[in-house]
PDB file of C-alpha atoms in Angstrom:
ATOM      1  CA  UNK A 667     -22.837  71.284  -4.152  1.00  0.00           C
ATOM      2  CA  UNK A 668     -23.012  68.878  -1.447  1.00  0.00           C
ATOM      3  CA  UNK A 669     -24.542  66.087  -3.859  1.00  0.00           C
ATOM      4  CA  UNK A 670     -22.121  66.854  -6.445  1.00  0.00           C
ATOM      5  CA  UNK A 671     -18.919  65.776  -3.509  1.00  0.00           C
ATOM      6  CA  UNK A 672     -21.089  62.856  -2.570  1.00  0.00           C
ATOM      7  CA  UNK A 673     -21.034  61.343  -5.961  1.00  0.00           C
ATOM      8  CA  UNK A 674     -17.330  62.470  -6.651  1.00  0.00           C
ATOM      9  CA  UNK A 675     -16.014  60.491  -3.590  1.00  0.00           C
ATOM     10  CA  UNK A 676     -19.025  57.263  -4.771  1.00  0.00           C
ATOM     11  CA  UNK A 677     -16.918  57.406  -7.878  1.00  0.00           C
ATOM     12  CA  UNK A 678     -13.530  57.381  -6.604  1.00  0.00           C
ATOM     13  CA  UNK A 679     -14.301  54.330  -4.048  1.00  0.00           C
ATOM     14  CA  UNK A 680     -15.609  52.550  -6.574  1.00  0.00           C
ATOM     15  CA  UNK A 681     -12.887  53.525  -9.349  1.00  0.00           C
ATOM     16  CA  UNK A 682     -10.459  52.278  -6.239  1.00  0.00           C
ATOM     17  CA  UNK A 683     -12.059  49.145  -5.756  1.00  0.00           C
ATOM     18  CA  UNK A 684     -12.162  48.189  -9.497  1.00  0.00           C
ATOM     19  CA  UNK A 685      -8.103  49.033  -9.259  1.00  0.00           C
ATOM     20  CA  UNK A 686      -7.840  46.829  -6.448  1.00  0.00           C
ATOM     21  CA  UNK A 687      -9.753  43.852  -7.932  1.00  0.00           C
ATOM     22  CA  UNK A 688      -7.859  43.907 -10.920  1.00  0.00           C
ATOM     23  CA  UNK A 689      -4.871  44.334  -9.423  1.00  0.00           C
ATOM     24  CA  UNK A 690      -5.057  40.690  -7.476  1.00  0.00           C
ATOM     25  CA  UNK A 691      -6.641  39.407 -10.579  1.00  0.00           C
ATOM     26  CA  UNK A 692      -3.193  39.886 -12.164  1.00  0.00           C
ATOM     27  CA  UNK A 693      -1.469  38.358  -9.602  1.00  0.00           C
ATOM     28  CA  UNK A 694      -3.211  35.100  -8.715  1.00  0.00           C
ATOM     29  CA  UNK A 695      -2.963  32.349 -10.655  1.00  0.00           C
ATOM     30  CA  UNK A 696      -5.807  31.026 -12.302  1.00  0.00           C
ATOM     31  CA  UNK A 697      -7.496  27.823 -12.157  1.00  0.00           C
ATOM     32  CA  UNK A 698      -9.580  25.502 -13.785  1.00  0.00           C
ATOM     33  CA  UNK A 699     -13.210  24.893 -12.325  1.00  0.00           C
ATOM     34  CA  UNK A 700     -12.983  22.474  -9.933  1.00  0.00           C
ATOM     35  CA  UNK A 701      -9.080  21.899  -9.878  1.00  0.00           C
ATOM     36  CA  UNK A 702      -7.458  21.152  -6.856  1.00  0.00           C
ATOM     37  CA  UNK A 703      -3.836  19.846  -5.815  1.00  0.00           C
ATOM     38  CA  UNK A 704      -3.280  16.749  -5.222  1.00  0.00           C
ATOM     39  CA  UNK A 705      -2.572  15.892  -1.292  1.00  0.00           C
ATOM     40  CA  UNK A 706       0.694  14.918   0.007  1.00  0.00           C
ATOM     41  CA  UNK A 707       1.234  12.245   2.786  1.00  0.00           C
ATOM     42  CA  UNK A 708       4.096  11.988   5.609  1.00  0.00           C
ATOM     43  CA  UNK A 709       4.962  10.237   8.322  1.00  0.00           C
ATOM     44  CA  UNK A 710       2.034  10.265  11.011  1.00  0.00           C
ATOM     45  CA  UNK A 711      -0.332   9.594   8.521  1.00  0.00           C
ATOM     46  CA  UNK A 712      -2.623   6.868   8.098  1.00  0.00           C
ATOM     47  CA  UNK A 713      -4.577   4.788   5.325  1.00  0.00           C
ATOM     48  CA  UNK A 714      -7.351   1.935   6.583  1.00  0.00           C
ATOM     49  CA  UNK A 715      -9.367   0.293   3.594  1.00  0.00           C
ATOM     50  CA  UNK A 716     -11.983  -2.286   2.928  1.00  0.00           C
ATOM     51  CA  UNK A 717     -12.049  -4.933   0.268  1.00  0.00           C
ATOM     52  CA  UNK A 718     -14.227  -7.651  -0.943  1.00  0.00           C
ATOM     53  CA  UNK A 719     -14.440  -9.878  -4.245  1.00  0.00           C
ATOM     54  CA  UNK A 720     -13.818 -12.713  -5.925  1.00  0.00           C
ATOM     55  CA  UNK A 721     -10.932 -15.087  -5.688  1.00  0.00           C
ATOM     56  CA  UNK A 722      -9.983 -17.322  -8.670  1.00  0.00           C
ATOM     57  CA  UNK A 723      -8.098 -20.923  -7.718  1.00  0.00           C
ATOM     58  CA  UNK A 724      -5.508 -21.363 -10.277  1.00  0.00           C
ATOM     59  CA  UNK A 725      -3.380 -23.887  -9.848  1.00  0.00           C
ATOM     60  CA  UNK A 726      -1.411 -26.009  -7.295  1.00  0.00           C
ATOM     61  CA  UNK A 727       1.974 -26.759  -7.787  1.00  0.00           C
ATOM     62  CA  UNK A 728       3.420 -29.570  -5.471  1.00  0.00           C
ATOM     63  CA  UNK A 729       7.252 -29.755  -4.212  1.00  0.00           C
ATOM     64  CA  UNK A 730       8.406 -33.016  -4.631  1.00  0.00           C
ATOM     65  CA  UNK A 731       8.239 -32.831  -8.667  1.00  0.00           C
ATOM     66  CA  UNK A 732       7.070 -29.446  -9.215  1.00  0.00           C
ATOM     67  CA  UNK A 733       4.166 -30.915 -11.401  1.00  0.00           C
ATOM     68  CA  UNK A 734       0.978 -29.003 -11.623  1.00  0.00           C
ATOM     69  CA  UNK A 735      -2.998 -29.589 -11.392  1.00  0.00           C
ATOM     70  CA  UNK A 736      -5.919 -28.007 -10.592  1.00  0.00           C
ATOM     71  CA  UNK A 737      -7.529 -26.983  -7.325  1.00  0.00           C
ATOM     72  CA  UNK A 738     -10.781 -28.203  -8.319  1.00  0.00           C
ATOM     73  CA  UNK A 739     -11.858 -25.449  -5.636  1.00  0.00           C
ATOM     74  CA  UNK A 740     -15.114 -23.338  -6.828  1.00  0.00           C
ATOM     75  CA  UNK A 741     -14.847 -19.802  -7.272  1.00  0.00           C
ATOM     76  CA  UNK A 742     -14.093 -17.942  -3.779  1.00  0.00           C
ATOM     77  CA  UNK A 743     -15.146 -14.743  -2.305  1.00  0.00           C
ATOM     78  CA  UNK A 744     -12.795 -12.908  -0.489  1.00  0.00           C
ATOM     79  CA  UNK A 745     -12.537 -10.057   2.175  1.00  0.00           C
ATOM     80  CA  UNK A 746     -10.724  -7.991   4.076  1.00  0.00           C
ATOM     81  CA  UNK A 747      -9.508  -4.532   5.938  1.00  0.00           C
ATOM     82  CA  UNK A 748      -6.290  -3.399   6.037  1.00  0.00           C
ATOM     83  CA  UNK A 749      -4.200  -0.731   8.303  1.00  0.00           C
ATOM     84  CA  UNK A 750      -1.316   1.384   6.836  1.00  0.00           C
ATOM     85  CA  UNK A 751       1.081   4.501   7.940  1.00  0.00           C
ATOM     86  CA  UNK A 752       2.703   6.249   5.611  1.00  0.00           C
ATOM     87  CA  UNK A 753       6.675   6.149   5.652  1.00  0.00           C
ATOM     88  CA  UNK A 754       6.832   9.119   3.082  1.00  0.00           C
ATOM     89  CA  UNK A 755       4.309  10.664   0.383  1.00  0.00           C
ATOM     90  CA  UNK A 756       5.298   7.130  -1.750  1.00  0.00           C
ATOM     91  CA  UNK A 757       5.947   4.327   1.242  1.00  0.00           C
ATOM     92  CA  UNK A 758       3.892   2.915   3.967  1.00  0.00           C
ATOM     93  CA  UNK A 759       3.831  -0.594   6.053  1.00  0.00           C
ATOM     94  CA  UNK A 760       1.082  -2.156   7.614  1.00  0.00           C
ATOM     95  CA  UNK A 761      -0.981  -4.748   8.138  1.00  0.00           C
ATOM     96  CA  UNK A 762      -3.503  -6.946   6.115  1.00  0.00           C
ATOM     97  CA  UNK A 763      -6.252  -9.040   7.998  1.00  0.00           C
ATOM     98  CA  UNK A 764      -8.924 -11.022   5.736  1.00  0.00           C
ATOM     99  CA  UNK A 765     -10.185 -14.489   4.765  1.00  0.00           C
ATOM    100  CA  UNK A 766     -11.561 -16.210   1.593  1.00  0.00           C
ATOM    101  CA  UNK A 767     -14.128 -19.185   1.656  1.00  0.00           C
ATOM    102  CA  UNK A 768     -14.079 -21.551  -1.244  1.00  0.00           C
ATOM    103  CA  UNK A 769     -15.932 -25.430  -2.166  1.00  0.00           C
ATOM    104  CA  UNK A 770     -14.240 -28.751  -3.451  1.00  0.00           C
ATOM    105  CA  UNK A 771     -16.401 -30.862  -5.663  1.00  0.00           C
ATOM    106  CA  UNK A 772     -17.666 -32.910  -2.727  1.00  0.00           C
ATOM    107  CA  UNK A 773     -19.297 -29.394  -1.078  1.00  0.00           C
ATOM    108  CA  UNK A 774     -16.390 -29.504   1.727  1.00  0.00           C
ATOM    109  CA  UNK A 775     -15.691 -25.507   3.018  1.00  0.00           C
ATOM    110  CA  UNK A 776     -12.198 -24.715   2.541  1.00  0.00           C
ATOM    111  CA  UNK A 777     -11.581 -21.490   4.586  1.00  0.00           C
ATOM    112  CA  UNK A 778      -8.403 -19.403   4.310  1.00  0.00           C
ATOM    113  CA  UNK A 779      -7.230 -16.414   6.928  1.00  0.00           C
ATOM    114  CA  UNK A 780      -4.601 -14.773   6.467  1.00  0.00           C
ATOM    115  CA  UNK A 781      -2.387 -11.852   8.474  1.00  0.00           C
ATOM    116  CA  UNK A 782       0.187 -10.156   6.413  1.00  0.00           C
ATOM    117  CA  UNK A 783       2.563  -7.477   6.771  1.00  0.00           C
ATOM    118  CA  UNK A 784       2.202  -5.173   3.984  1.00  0.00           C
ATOM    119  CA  UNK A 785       4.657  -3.046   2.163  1.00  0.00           C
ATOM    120  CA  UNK A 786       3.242  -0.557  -0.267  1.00  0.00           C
ATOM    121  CA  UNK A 787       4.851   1.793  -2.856  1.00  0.00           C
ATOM    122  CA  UNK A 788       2.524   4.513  -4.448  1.00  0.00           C
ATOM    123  CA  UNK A 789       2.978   5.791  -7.956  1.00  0.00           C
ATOM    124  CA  UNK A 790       0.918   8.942  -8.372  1.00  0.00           C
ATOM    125  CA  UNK A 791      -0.989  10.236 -11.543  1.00  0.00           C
ATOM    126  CA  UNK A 792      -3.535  12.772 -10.087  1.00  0.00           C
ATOM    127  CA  UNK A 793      -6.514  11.936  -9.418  1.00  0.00           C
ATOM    128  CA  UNK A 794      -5.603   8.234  -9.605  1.00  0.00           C
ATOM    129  CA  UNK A 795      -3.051   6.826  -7.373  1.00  0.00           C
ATOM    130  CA  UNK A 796      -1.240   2.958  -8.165  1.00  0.00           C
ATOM    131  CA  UNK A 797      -0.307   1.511  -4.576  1.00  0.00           C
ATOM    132  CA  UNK A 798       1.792  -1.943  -5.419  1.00  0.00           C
ATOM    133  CA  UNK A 799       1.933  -4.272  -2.482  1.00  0.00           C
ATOM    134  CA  UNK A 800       4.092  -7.146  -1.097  1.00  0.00           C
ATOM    135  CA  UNK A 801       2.815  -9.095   1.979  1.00  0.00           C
ATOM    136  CA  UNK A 802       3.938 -11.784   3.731  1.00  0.00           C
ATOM    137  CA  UNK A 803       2.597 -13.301   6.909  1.00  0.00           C
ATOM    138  CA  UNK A 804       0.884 -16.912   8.166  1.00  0.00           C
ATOM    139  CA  UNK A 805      -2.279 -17.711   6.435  1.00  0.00           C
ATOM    140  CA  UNK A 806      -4.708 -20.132   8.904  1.00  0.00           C
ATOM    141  CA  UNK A 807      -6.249 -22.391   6.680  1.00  0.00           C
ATOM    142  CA  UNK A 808      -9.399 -25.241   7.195  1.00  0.00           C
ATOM    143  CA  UNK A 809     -11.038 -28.008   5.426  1.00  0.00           C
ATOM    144  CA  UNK A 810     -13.472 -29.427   7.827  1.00  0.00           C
ATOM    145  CA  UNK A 811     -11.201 -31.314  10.555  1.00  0.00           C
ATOM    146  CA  UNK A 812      -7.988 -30.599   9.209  1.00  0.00           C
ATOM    147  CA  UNK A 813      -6.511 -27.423   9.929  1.00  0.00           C
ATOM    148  CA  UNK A 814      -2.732 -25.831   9.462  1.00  0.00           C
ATOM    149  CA  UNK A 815      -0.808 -22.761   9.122  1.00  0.00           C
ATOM    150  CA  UNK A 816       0.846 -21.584   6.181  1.00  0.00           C
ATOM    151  CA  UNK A 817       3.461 -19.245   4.880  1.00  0.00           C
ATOM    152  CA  UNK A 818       1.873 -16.713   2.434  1.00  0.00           C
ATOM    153  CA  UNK A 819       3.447 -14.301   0.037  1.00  0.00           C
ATOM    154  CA  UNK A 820       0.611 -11.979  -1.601  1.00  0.00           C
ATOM    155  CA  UNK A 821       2.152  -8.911  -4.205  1.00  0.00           C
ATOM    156  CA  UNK A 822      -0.052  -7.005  -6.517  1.00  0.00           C
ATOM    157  CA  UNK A 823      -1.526  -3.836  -7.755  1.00  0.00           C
ATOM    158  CA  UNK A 824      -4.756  -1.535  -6.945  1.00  0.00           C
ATOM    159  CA  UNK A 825      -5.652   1.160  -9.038  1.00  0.00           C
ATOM    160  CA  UNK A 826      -7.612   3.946  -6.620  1.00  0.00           C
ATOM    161  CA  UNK A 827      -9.654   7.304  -7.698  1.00  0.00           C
ATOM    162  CA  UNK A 828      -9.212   9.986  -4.997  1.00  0.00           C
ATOM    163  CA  UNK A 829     -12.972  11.016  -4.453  1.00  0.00           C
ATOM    164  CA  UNK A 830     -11.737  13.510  -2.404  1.00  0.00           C
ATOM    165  CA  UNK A 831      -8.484  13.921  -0.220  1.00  0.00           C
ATOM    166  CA  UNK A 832     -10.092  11.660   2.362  1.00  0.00           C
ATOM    167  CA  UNK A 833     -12.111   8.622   0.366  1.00  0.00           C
ATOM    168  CA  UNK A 834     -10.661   6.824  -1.999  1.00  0.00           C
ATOM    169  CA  UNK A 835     -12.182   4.411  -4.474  1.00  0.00           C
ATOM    170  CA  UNK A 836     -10.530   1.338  -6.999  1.00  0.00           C
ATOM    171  CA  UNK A 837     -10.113  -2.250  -7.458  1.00  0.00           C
ATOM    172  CA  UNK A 838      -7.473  -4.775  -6.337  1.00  0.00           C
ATOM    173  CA  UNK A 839      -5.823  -7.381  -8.203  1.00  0.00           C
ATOM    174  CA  UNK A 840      -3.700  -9.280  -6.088  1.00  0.00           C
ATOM    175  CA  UNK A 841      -1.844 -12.733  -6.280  1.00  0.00           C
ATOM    176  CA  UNK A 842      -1.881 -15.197  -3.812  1.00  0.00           C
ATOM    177  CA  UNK A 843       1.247 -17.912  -3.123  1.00  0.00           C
ATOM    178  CA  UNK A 844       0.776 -20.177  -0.214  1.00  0.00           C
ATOM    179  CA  UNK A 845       3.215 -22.712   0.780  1.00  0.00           C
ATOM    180  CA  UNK A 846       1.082 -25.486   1.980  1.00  0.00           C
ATOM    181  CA  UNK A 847       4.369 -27.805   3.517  1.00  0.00           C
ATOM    182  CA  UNK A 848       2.902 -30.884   5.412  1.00  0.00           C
ATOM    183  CA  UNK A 849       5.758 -33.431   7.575  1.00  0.00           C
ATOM    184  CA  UNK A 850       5.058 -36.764   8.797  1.00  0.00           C
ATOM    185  CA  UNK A 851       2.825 -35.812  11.265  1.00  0.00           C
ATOM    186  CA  UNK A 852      -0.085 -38.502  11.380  1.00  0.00           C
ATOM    187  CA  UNK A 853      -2.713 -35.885  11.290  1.00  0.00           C
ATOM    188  CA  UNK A 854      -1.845 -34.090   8.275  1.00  0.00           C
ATOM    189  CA  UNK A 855      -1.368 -35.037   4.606  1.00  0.00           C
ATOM    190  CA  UNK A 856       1.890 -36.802   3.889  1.00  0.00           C
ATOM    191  CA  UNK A 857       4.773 -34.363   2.707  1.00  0.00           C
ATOM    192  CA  UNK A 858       3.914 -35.768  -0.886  1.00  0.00           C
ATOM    193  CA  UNK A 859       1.079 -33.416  -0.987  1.00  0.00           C
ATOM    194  CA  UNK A 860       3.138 -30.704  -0.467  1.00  0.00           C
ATOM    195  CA  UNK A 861       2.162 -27.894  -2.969  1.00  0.00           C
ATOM    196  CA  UNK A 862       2.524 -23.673  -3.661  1.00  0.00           C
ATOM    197  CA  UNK A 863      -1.329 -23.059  -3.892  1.00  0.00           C
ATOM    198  CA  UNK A 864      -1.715 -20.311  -6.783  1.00  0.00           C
ATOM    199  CA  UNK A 865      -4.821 -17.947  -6.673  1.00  0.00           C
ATOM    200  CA  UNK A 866      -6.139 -14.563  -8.042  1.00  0.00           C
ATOM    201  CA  UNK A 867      -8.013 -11.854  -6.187  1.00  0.00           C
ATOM    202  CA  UNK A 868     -10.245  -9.557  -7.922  1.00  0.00           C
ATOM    203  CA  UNK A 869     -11.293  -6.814  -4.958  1.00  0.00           C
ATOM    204  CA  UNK A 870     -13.136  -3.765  -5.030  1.00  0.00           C
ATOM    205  CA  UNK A 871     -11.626  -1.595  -2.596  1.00  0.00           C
ATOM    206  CA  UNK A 872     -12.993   2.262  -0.464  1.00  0.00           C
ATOM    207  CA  UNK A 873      -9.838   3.283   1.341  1.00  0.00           C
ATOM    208  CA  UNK A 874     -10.333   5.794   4.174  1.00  0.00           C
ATOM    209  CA  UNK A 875      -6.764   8.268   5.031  1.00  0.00           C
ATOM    210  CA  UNK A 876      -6.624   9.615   8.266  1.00  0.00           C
ATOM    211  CA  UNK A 877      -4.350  12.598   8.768  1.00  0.00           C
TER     212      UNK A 877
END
């Protein structure tokens, strides 16, 4: 008799249970394997990445009659690491510190710096995300003795895959305008060498958000 209870209560627990579980099947959603949200971003937030690549020298346009040429610069390698806080879940502003390194014909080192201000907005298509960037800031630039500062403008694009809601990875493609303006000065170029120096970044980018 007293086996016979036994099982009787056994059978209701587990009857209850099997209610139960069923019960908050039916009333959480369901998900695919591995899905997960994608992560919003606010004000306090933070963003620091790393980039390095190549940098193509396009062309240089000069001032006085807006002619073009070449660079005849070889193919440069870039990097740099850059600091942003968010605004919203789409803004942030920051800062961009990097340099590029670069060879005329005649094996002379030309070496650019440059510290920007950055803008970004972020368009978002989970689990990619499309920061586009505008910069400006002075770029330090030297070619053996000569040296000068220089207005730079850089906008672009980087296309990022969210690893996870902390790492993401992508590549940059960024333009670079610099506004190499020489005066009389006796030490520098004459203002007829005045150009916009065009060139190309090709990056690949790990960006690290802090939160």
């Amino acid at each position: 008799m007293k086996s016979r209870i036994t099982r009787r209560v056994w059978a209701g627990l587990l009857f209850s249970l099997f209610i139960l579980q069923w019960t908050g099947a039916q009333e959480l959603p369901t998900k695919e394997p591995g899905a997960r949200p994608r992560p919003t971003y606010g004000l306090g937030d933070q963003s620091l990445s790393l980039s390095a690549g190549v940098l193509l020298p396009l062309f240089f346009q000069f001032t006085e009659d807006f002619r073009t040429a070449p660079t005849n610069l070889s193919l440069g390698g870039t990097a740099s690491l850059k600091w942003s806080g968010y605004l919203s879940d789409a803004t942030r502003l920051g800062f961009d510190f990097g340099g590029m390194f670069a060879f005329s014909p005649n094996s002379r080192a030309l070496y650019m710096v440059p510290f920007l201000f950055t803008f970004d907005y972020i368009v978002y298509a989970f689990p990619f995300e499309v920061p586009l960037h505008a910069s400006v800031g002075p770029c330090f630039t030297q070619l053996e003795e000569l040296f000068h500062i220089d207005p730079m403008l850089k906008i672009g694009a980087t296309i990022l895959w969210d690893y996870d809601p902390a790492w993401s990875f992508g590549m940059n493609l960024h333009y670079w305008w610099i506004m190499q303006l020489y005066t009389s000065n006796p030490d520098s170029p004459p203002p007829s060498h005045s150009a916009f120096g065009n060139f190309l970044e090709i990056s690949l980018v790990a960006e690290y958000r802090i939160r």
